[in-house]
Amino acid sequence: MVQLALFCLFAVVAVASGVAVFRVDSMARATYALALSFVAVGAVLLLLDLAYLGVVTVLMMVMEMAIMAVFMIMFMMNPGGLMPMSMLHNKRGALALSAVVFLALGAGALLLPWPKRRGTAPADPTQAVGEALMGPKMLVMMGIGAVLFTTIVAALVLASAHGRYDHGPYDRGGSGARQPQDRTTAEDGT
Amino acid sequence: MTLELLLLLAAALFAVGLFGALSQQSVVMVMMGLELMLNGVIVAGAAFWYFLAPANADGQVLVLLVIAAMTVEMAMGFAVVTLLFRAKDVDTTDMAAELKR
């Protein structure tokens, strides 16, 4: 009974803060609303005896949202919400499609004959997932490692001002790009 | 707490995220919508593990995979936004019809 009450509380918080992400004026507030939604989902995972995954979700998403808040302030036109403005397009269409998707998924959840529970949960689910990842699911772990490394390289190449072929303002290759001293001279008009 | 209730929560989170991903103009807000959709997938994966097959760790591995996907999406999204802003001085999807300089 207590578990059900806690689940209802966390579920309401998760969905309400998720809705708040797209309702509040301030982009910083939107970021922290999303963080709250992730914390509530992490708490739901804890209710399902998934201690490791719940804690990982909370820690990773809180850090992600902290970084996202910085990006919001960097790139958004109105990060503080002092000048309320609409940043939406095709709101009705998006709302209708989302409602249809929710109704379809909800109907599937309620109407499908789900199979009976097979087996019982291990005494320590964290140990079970660790042994699976270091044993029969090793390929998944290796794949995640390779993808994360590729992401680091790709994100740096994309975000770097110099780009893939280093044709930035300080290019010293043979591509004919201007040198820093040339640039200064040209800007001075001499 | 039942499987149906958890799947309803997952569906609600997925639908709210879908609304954000489809309706927002800012690329960063679109990313937030995608994150909310993956949030729903995490709940569904954990619910399937707990209520259908808790004996093996497949559901837990799926949740880990989704968390990794969220991390990758976030890093690449921010890199693309930085590139877009540097190249075209825009941060909205409407103004970024193409990435070509």
Tab-separated table of C-alpha atoms in Angstrom:
chain	number	residue	atom	x	y	z
A	1	MET	CA	0.000	0.000	0.000
A	2	VAL	CA	2.807	2.369	0.914
A	3	GLN	CA	4.626	1.336	-2.271
A	4	LEU	CA	1.541	2.140	-4.374
A	5	ALA	CA	1.119	5.537	-2.705
A	6	LEU	CA	4.802	6.367	-3.286
A	7	PHE	CA	4.542	5.239	-6.899
A	8	CYS	CA	1.485	7.450	-7.495
A	9	LEU	CA	3.310	10.413	-5.954
A	10	PHE	CA	6.448	9.907	-8.061
A	11	ALA	CA	4.399	9.254	-11.209
A	12	VAL	CA	2.439	12.494	-10.781
A	13	VAL	CA	5.654	14.427	-10.122
A	14	ALA	CA	7.370	12.871	-13.167
A	15	VAL	CA	4.527	13.670	-15.573
A	16	ALA	CA	3.692	17.085	-14.105
A	17	SER	CA	7.295	18.259	-14.214
A	18	GLY	CA	7.567	16.824	-17.742
A	19	VAL	CA	4.591	18.948	-18.788
A	20	ALA	CA	6.091	21.941	-16.978
A	21	VAL	CA	9.202	21.686	-19.188
A	22	PHE	CA	7.144	22.991	-22.110
A	23	ARG	CA	4.922	25.336	-20.098
A	24	VAL	CA	7.238	27.545	-18.044
A	25	ASP	CA	8.545	30.807	-19.494
A	26	SER	CA	12.096	30.518	-18.229
A	27	MET	CA	14.397	28.079	-20.012
A	28	ALA	CA	16.419	27.581	-16.822
A	29	ARG	CA	13.220	26.565	-15.034
A	30	ALA	CA	12.412	24.179	-17.884
A	31	THR	CA	15.783	22.508	-17.408
A	32	TYR	CA	15.256	22.013	-13.694
A	33	ALA	CA	11.708	20.746	-14.307
A	34	LEU	CA	13.190	18.074	-16.578
A	35	ALA	CA	15.743	17.222	-13.894
A	36	LEU	CA	12.881	16.794	-11.394
A	37	SER	CA	11.120	14.457	-13.825
A	38	PHE	CA	14.263	12.317	-14.067
A	39	VAL	CA	14.663	12.259	-10.284
A	40	ALA	CA	11.057	11.041	-9.936
A	41	VAL	CA	11.681	8.305	-12.525
A	42	GLY	CA	14.852	7.332	-10.636
A	43	ALA	CA	12.725	7.011	-7.493
A	44	VAL	CA	10.278	4.757	-9.394
A	45	LEU	CA	13.230	2.546	-10.380
A	46	LEU	CA	14.212	2.359	-6.710
A	47	LEU	CA	10.689	1.147	-5.917
A	48	LEU	CA	11.267	-1.666	-8.445
A	49	ASP	CA	14.370	-2.809	-6.495
A	50	LEU	CA	16.663	-1.410	-9.189
A	51	ALA	CA	18.989	0.386	-6.798
A	52	TYR	CA	21.935	0.755	-9.192
A	53	LEU	CA	19.932	1.908	-12.217
A	54	GLY	CA	17.838	4.288	-10.110
A	55	VAL	CA	20.876	5.974	-8.598
A	56	VAL	CA	22.663	6.093	-11.980
A	57	THR	CA	19.599	7.699	-13.585
A	58	VAL	CA	19.365	10.373	-10.881
A	59	LEU	CA	23.089	11.174	-10.833
A	60	MET	CA	23.577	11.210	-14.610
A	61	MET	CA	20.477	13.197	-15.377
A	62	VAL	CA	21.056	15.809	-12.681
A	63	MET	CA	24.562	16.389	-14.096
A	64	GLU	CA	23.193	16.450	-17.655
A	65	MET	CA	20.576	19.007	-16.722
A	66	ALA	CA	23.204	21.166	-15.017
A	67	ILE	CA	25.148	21.219	-18.302
A	68	MET	CA	21.941	21.796	-20.245
A	69	ALA	CA	21.139	24.837	-18.103
A	70	VAL	CA	24.465	26.364	-19.182
A	71	PHE	CA	23.640	25.668	-22.839
A	72	MET	CA	20.192	27.178	-22.366
A	73	ILE	CA	21.689	30.402	-21.079
A	74	MET	CA	24.251	30.359	-23.923
A	75	PHE	CA	21.869	29.799	-26.806
A	76	MET	CA	18.323	30.713	-25.827
A	77	MET	CA	16.947	34.133	-26.631
A	78	ASN	CA	15.105	34.438	-23.337
A	79	PRO	CA	16.801	32.228	-20.742
A	80	GLY	CA	15.543	34.131	-17.705
A	81	GLY	CA	11.900	34.363	-18.781
A	82	LEU	CA	11.815	38.143	-18.380
A	83	MET	CA	10.209	38.593	-21.814
A	84	PRO	CA	7.664	35.778	-22.257
A	85	MET	CA	7.532	34.616	-25.859
A	86	SER	CA	6.145	31.652	-27.754
A	87	MET	CA	8.737	29.299	-29.206
A	88	LEU	CA	6.259	26.794	-30.616
A	89	HIS	CA	5.231	25.749	-34.091
A	90	ASN	CA	2.319	23.526	-35.120
A	91	LYS	CA	1.140	23.256	-31.523
A	92	ARG	CA	-2.268	21.784	-32.378
A	93	GLY	CA	-0.848	19.107	-34.665
A	94	ALA	CA	1.786	18.123	-32.105
A	95	LEU	CA	-0.839	18.028	-29.352
A	96	ALA	CA	-3.191	15.870	-31.433
A	97	LEU	CA	-0.443	13.430	-32.442
A	98	SER	CA	0.823	13.154	-28.859
A	99	ALA	CA	-2.712	12.476	-27.594
A	100	VAL	CA	-3.192	9.757	-30.217
A	101	VAL	CA	0.140	8.145	-29.292
A	102	PHE	CA	-0.742	8.258	-25.565
A	103	LEU	CA	-4.158	6.707	-26.180
A	104	ALA	CA	-2.669	3.964	-28.367
A	105	LEU	CA	0.091	3.134	-25.888
A	106	GLY	CA	-2.315	3.339	-22.940
A	107	ALA	CA	-4.827	1.065	-24.675
A	108	GLY	CA	-2.031	-1.398	-25.422
A	109	ALA	CA	-0.896	-1.322	-21.796
A	110	LEU	CA	-4.411	-1.950	-20.462
A	111	LEU	CA	-5.870	-4.300	-23.071
A	112	LEU	CA	-2.989	-6.589	-24.067
A	113	PRO	CA	-2.860	-9.948	-22.238
A	114	TRP	CA	0.566	-9.666	-20.643
A	115	PRO	CA	2.262	-12.984	-19.805
A	116	LYS	CA	2.680	-14.186	-16.245
A	117	ARG	CA	5.812	-13.336	-14.316
A	118	ARG	CA	8.544	-15.908	-14.979
A	119	GLY	CA	11.025	-16.544	-12.207
A	120	THR	CA	11.815	-14.394	-9.227
A	121	ALA	CA	14.078	-11.403	-8.883
A	122	PRO	CA	17.611	-12.170	-7.694
A	123	ALA	CA	18.576	-11.171	-4.179
A	124	ASP	CA	20.920	-8.523	-5.582
A	125	PRO	CA	19.808	-7.190	-9.018
A	126	THR	CA	22.945	-5.032	-9.250
A	127	GLN	CA	25.157	-8.100	-8.986
A	128	ALA	CA	22.977	-9.844	-11.601
A	129	VAL	CA	23.351	-7.008	-14.129
A	130	GLY	CA	27.085	-6.775	-13.424
A	131	GLU	CA	27.569	-10.491	-14.023
A	132	ALA	CA	25.437	-10.315	-17.187
A	133	LEU	CA	27.464	-7.413	-18.580
A	134	MET	CA	30.764	-9.108	-17.791
A	135	GLY	CA	29.500	-12.450	-19.113
A	136	PRO	CA	26.831	-13.227	-21.710
A	137	LYS	CA	26.026	-9.548	-22.406
A	138	MET	CA	29.669	-8.500	-22.833
A	139	LEU	CA	29.009	-7.490	-26.465
A	140	VAL	CA	26.517	-4.853	-25.258
A	141	MET	CA	29.123	-3.365	-22.915
A	142	MET	CA	31.775	-3.369	-25.664
A	143	GLY	CA	29.313	-1.743	-28.062
A	144	ILE	CA	28.436	0.983	-25.550
A	145	GLY	CA	32.157	1.635	-24.970
A	146	ALA	CA	32.862	1.999	-28.678
A	147	VAL	CA	29.826	4.254	-29.192
A	148	LEU	CA	30.789	6.494	-26.261
A	149	PHE	CA	34.356	6.856	-27.562
A	150	THR	CA	33.064	7.666	-31.055
A	151	THR	CA	30.725	10.222	-29.506
A	152	ILE	CA	33.594	11.967	-27.720
A	153	VAL	CA	35.580	12.246	-30.967
A	154	ALA	CA	32.574	13.254	-33.098
A	155	ALA	CA	31.321	15.852	-30.615
A	156	LEU	CA	34.772	17.461	-30.379
A	157	VAL	CA	35.168	17.525	-34.168
A	158	LEU	CA	31.723	19.078	-34.613
A	159	ALA	CA	32.018	21.645	-31.837
A	160	SER	CA	35.611	22.671	-32.564
A	161	ALA	CA	35.958	26.004	-34.367
A	162	HIS	CA	38.732	24.522	-36.510
A	163	GLY	CA	36.604	21.700	-37.913
A	164	ARG	CA	37.709	18.380	-39.344
A	165	TYR	CA	40.438	19.734	-41.628
A	166	ASP	CA	41.671	22.511	-39.353
A	167	HIS	CA	40.673	25.352	-41.691
A	168	GLY	CA	40.101	27.743	-38.840
A	169	PRO	CA	41.496	31.245	-38.374
A	170	TYR	CA	44.878	29.886	-37.223
A	171	ASP	CA	45.379	27.370	-40.008
A	172	ARG	CA	49.067	26.884	-40.817
A	173	GLY	CA	48.556	24.241	-43.511
A	174	GLY	CA	48.996	24.671	-47.225
A	175	SER	CA	45.358	25.468	-47.896
A	176	GLY	CA	45.930	29.154	-48.532
A	177	ALA	CA	44.132	30.213	-45.361
A	178	ARG	CA	45.243	33.465	-43.785
A	179	GLN	CA	47.795	33.447	-40.989
A	180	PRO	CA	47.037	35.249	-37.711
A	181	GLN	CA	49.415	38.102	-38.530
A	182	ASP	CA	47.820	38.491	-41.999
A	183	ARG	CA	44.436	38.686	-40.398
A	184	THR	CA	45.555	41.400	-37.983
A	185	THR	CA	47.088	43.346	-40.856
A	186	ALA	CA	43.976	43.038	-42.979
A	187	GLU	CA	41.731	44.114	-40.118
A	188	ASP	CA	43.955	47.145	-39.471
A	189	GLY	CA	43.657	48.117	-43.116
A	190	THR	CA	47.438	48.319	-43.592
B	1	MET	CA	1.819	-1.096	-8.286
B	2	THR	CA	1.148	-3.090	-11.441
B	3	LEU	CA	2.669	-3.459	-14.883
B	4	GLU	CA	-0.272	-1.577	-16.406
B	5	LEU	CA	0.213	1.434	-14.124
B	6	LEU	CA	3.919	1.627	-14.920
B	7	LEU	CA	3.250	1.341	-18.658
B	8	LEU	CA	0.670	4.130	-18.374
B	9	LEU	CA	3.332	6.314	-16.731
B	10	ALA	CA	5.763	5.403	-19.514
B	11	ALA	CA	3.151	6.245	-22.158
B	12	ALA	CA	2.432	9.615	-20.535
B	13	LEU	CA	6.121	10.540	-20.394
B	14	PHE	CA	6.625	9.393	-23.997
B	15	ALA	CA	3.626	11.406	-25.219
B	16	VAL	CA	4.678	14.583	-23.385
B	17	GLY	CA	8.183	14.233	-24.828
B	18	LEU	CA	6.769	13.668	-28.307
B	19	PHE	CA	4.735	16.861	-28.003
B	20	GLY	CA	7.892	18.779	-27.081
B	21	ALA	CA	9.994	17.234	-29.834
B	22	LEU	CA	7.346	18.063	-32.460
B	23	SER	CA	6.297	21.515	-31.291
B	24	GLN	CA	9.418	23.276	-30.041
B	25	GLN	CA	11.417	25.610	-32.241
B	26	SER	CA	14.610	25.672	-30.210
B	27	VAL	CA	16.949	22.775	-30.939
B	28	VAL	CA	17.817	22.490	-27.227
B	29	MET	CA	14.123	22.230	-26.325
B	30	VAL	CA	13.681	19.534	-28.994
B	31	MET	CA	16.491	17.638	-27.261
B	32	MET	CA	14.615	17.958	-23.973
B	33	GLY	CA	11.564	16.401	-25.633
B	34	LEU	CA	13.664	13.496	-26.889
B	35	GLU	CA	15.096	13.005	-23.390
B	36	LEU	CA	11.573	12.834	-21.951
B	37	MET	CA	10.632	10.199	-24.542
B	38	LEU	CA	13.644	8.108	-23.543
B	39	ASN	CA	12.636	8.660	-19.899
B	40	GLY	CA	9.398	6.838	-20.698
B	41	VAL	CA	11.332	4.013	-22.375
B	42	ILE	CA	13.412	3.617	-19.189
B	43	VAL	CA	10.247	3.194	-17.102
B	44	ALA	CA	8.812	0.670	-19.569
B	45	GLY	CA	12.058	-1.342	-19.678
B	46	ALA	CA	12.277	-1.477	-15.893
B	47	ALA	CA	8.588	-2.453	-15.634
B	48	PHE	CA	9.005	-5.300	-18.139
B	49	TRP	CA	12.017	-6.580	-16.198
B	50	TYR	CA	10.264	-6.471	-12.816
B	51	PHE	CA	6.866	-7.849	-13.817
B	52	LEU	CA	7.661	-10.238	-16.685
B	53	ALA	CA	11.175	-11.683	-16.463
B	54	PRO	CA	13.105	-10.661	-13.353
B	55	ALA	CA	15.161	-13.848	-13.296
B	56	ASN	CA	17.488	-12.737	-16.101
B	57	ALA	CA	19.047	-9.294	-16.491
B	58	ASP	CA	17.838	-8.488	-20.032
B	59	GLY	CA	15.547	-5.669	-18.896
B	60	GLN	CA	18.262	-4.082	-16.783
B	61	VAL	CA	20.698	-4.218	-19.708
B	62	LEU	CA	18.056	-2.549	-21.904
B	63	VAL	CA	17.682	0.271	-19.371
B	64	LEU	CA	21.472	0.725	-19.293
B	65	LEU	CA	21.478	0.880	-23.097
B	66	VAL	CA	18.792	3.592	-23.072
B	67	ILE	CA	20.728	5.628	-20.474
B	68	ALA	CA	23.807	5.401	-22.723
B	69	ALA	CA	21.688	6.475	-25.710
B	70	MET	CA	20.505	9.517	-23.733
B	71	THR	CA	24.095	10.466	-22.996
B	72	VAL	CA	25.106	10.139	-26.640
B	73	GLU	CA	22.065	12.104	-27.810
B	74	MET	CA	22.866	14.886	-25.375
B	75	ALA	CA	26.563	15.151	-26.340
B	76	MET	CA	25.913	15.057	-30.091
B	77	GLY	CA	22.955	17.423	-29.790
B	78	PHE	CA	25.022	20.031	-27.978
B	79	ALA	CA	27.839	19.643	-30.500
B	80	VAL	CA	25.410	20.157	-33.396
B	81	VAL	CA	23.849	23.190	-31.684
B	82	THR	CA	27.300	24.700	-31.146
B	83	LEU	CA	28.217	24.086	-34.796
B	84	LEU	CA	24.888	25.468	-36.005
B	85	PHE	CA	25.213	28.598	-33.907
B	86	ARG	CA	28.789	29.138	-35.052
B	87	ALA	CA	28.010	28.569	-38.727
B	88	LYS	CA	24.650	30.325	-39.082
B	89	ASP	CA	24.076	32.210	-35.816
B	90	VAL	CA	20.770	30.420	-35.241
B	91	ASP	CA	19.446	28.017	-32.621
B	92	THR	CA	15.977	27.266	-33.941
B	93	THR	CA	14.859	24.436	-36.190
B	94	ASP	CA	12.867	26.754	-38.461
B	95	MET	CA	15.919	28.816	-39.369
B	96	ALA	CA	18.223	25.831	-39.783
B	97	ALA	CA	16.930	24.369	-43.021
B	98	GLU	CA	20.376	23.076	-43.892
B	99	LEU	CA	23.751	22.742	-42.238
B	100	LYS	CA	25.741	23.623	-45.388
B	101	ARG	CA	27.734	26.815	-45.019
